[in-house]
Coordinates of C-alpha atoms in Angstrom, one line a residue:
N1 CA 7.2 -12.6 6.3
L2 CA 3.3 -13.9 7.0
G3 CA 3.0 -15.2 3.6
G4 CA -0.2 -16.1 1.5
S5 CA -1.7 -14.0 -1.2
N6 CA -4.8 -12.3 -0.5
W7 CA -3.8 -8.9 0.4
T8 CA -5.7 -5.5 -0.1
I9 CA -4.5 -1.9 0.1
V10 CA -6.7 -0.2 2.6
G11 CA -6.8 3.7 3.0
A12 CA -9.1 6.8 3.6
F13 CA -9.0 7.2 -0.2
Q14 CA -11.1 3.7 -0.5
G15 CA -13.1 4.1 2.2
W16 CA -10.6 1.5 4.9
N17 CA -12.6 -1.5 3.3
N18 CA -10.3 -4.5 3.9
A19 CA -12.3 -6.4 1.5
N20 CA -12.5 -4.2 -1.3
P21 CA -12.1 -5.8 -4.5
A22 CA -11.0 -2.9 -6.6
T23 CA -8.0 -2.5 -3.9
A24 CA -7.1 -6.2 -3.9
L25 CA -3.4 -6.8 -4.6
V26 CA -2.1 -8.9 -7.7
D27 CA 0.0 -11.6 -6.8
Q28 CA 3.0 -11.4 -9.2
G29 CA 4.8 -14.6 -8.0
G30 CA 7.7 -14.6 -5.5
G31 CA 6.2 -12.5 -2.6
I32 CA 5.5 -9.4 -4.8
F33 CA 1.8 -8.1 -4.8
T34 CA 0.9 -4.6 -7.3
L35 CA -1.7 -2.5 -8.1
T36 CA -2.7 0.1 -10.0
T37 CA -5.6 2.3 -9.1
T38 CA -7.5 5.5 -9.8
V39 CA -7.3 7.9 -6.7
A40 CA -10.5 10.6 -7.2
V41 CA -9.2 13.2 -4.3
V42 CA -6.6 15.4 -4.5
A43 CA -4.6 15.6 -1.0
P44 CA -1.2 16.1 0.3
N45 CA -1.6 13.0 2.8
H46 CA -3.2 9.9 1.6
E47 CA -3.0 7.2 4.5
F48 CA -2.5 3.8 3.7
K49 CA -1.3 0.2 4.4
V50 CA -1.6 -3.5 3.6
T51 CA -3.9 -6.0 5.5
R52 CA -5.0 -9.5 4.5
T53 CA -8.3 -9.4 2.5
G54 CA -11.2 -9.4 4.4
G55 CA -9.4 -9.2 8.0
W56 CA -7.3 -6.8 10.3
A57 CA -5.5 -9.1 12.3
D58 CA -2.5 -9.3 9.8
Q59 CA -0.9 -5.8 8.8
F60 CA 2.0 -4.2 7.1
G61 CA 2.5 -0.2 7.6
S62 CA 4.8 1.9 8.6
N63 CA 6.0 0.1 12.2
G64 CA 6.3 -3.7 10.5
W65 CA 4.1 -6.5 10.5
T66 CA 1.7 -6.0 13.7
G67 CA -2.0 -6.5 14.0
N68 CA -2.6 -2.6 14.4
S69 CA 0.0 -1.1 12.2
G70 CA 0.6 2.6 11.3
T71 CA 0.2 4.2 8.1
F72 CA 2.4 5.5 5.1
T73 CA 1.2 8.3 3.1
F74 CA 1.2 9.3 -0.6
A75 CA 0.1 12.5 -2.4
T76 CA -1.9 13.1 -5.3
T77 CA -2.0 16.5 -7.2
A78 CA -4.9 16.4 -9.7
A79 CA -8.1 14.3 -9.4
D80 CA -8.4 10.8 -10.7
Q81 CA -4.4 10.2 -10.8
Q82 CA -3.1 6.7 -11.2
V83 CA -1.5 5.4 -8.3
T84 CA 0.8 1.9 -8.5
F85 CA 1.4 0.0 -5.2
T86 CA 4.1 -2.6 -4.8
F87 CA 4.0 -4.8 -2.0
N88 CA 7.1 -7.1 -1.1
A89 CA 6.2 -9.6 1.5
V90 CA 9.2 -11.4 1.6
E91 CA 11.7 -8.0 1.9
G92 CA 8.9 -6.4 3.9
T93 CA 8.5 -3.4 1.8
L94 CA 5.7 -0.9 0.5
A95 CA 5.6 1.6 -2.3
A96 CA 3.2 4.3 -3.6
V97 CA 4.4 5.4 -6.9
I98 CA 2.8 8.3 -9.2
P99 CA 4.0 8.3 -12.5
E100 CA 4.7 11.9 -13.7
P101 CA 3.6 12.9 -17.3
A102 CA 7.2 12.7 -18.9
S103 CA 8.7 9.9 -16.6
A104 CA 7.3 7.6 -13.5
A105 CA 8.6 9.3 -10.2
L106 CA 9.0 8.1 -7.0
L107 CA 7.7 10.5 -4.6
A108 CA 9.2 10.9 -1.0
L109 CA 7.4 10.6 2.0
G110 CA 4.4 11.6 0.3
G111 CA 4.4 9.2 -2.4
L112 CA 7.0 6.7 -1.4
A113 CA 6.6 4.7 1.6
M114 CA 9.2 2.2 2.2
L115 CA 9.7 0.3 5.2
K116 CA 12.6 -2.6 5.4
R117 CA 10.7 -5.3 8.0
R118 CA 12.0 -5.4 11.3
S119 CA 13.9 -8.4 12.5
A120 CA 12.1 -10.6 14.7

């Protein structure tokens, strides 16, 4: 847990821009941060991770908290699909959820990206 409240979802879908206000996570309190955004492009493997807004030194991705974290992936099946990201900075988890027409479904490996923080 690196603390702080300025985190941004970065990935190819938003140009890997670590200062993009459109993909800044919203602090929900208790170390939970969320963002719902529209992803324009259909792709089976959108790469993403979290970084401290405006920098690359503090990242959370597929290999935990590192300065050069690996990426998670999610899949979109339609243009302009809504994706909700949830980052728990205390527990060290990150998820991308894409609602299905009738329900909110978590997508495995292509849509759900979770990793329990590695113990130091």
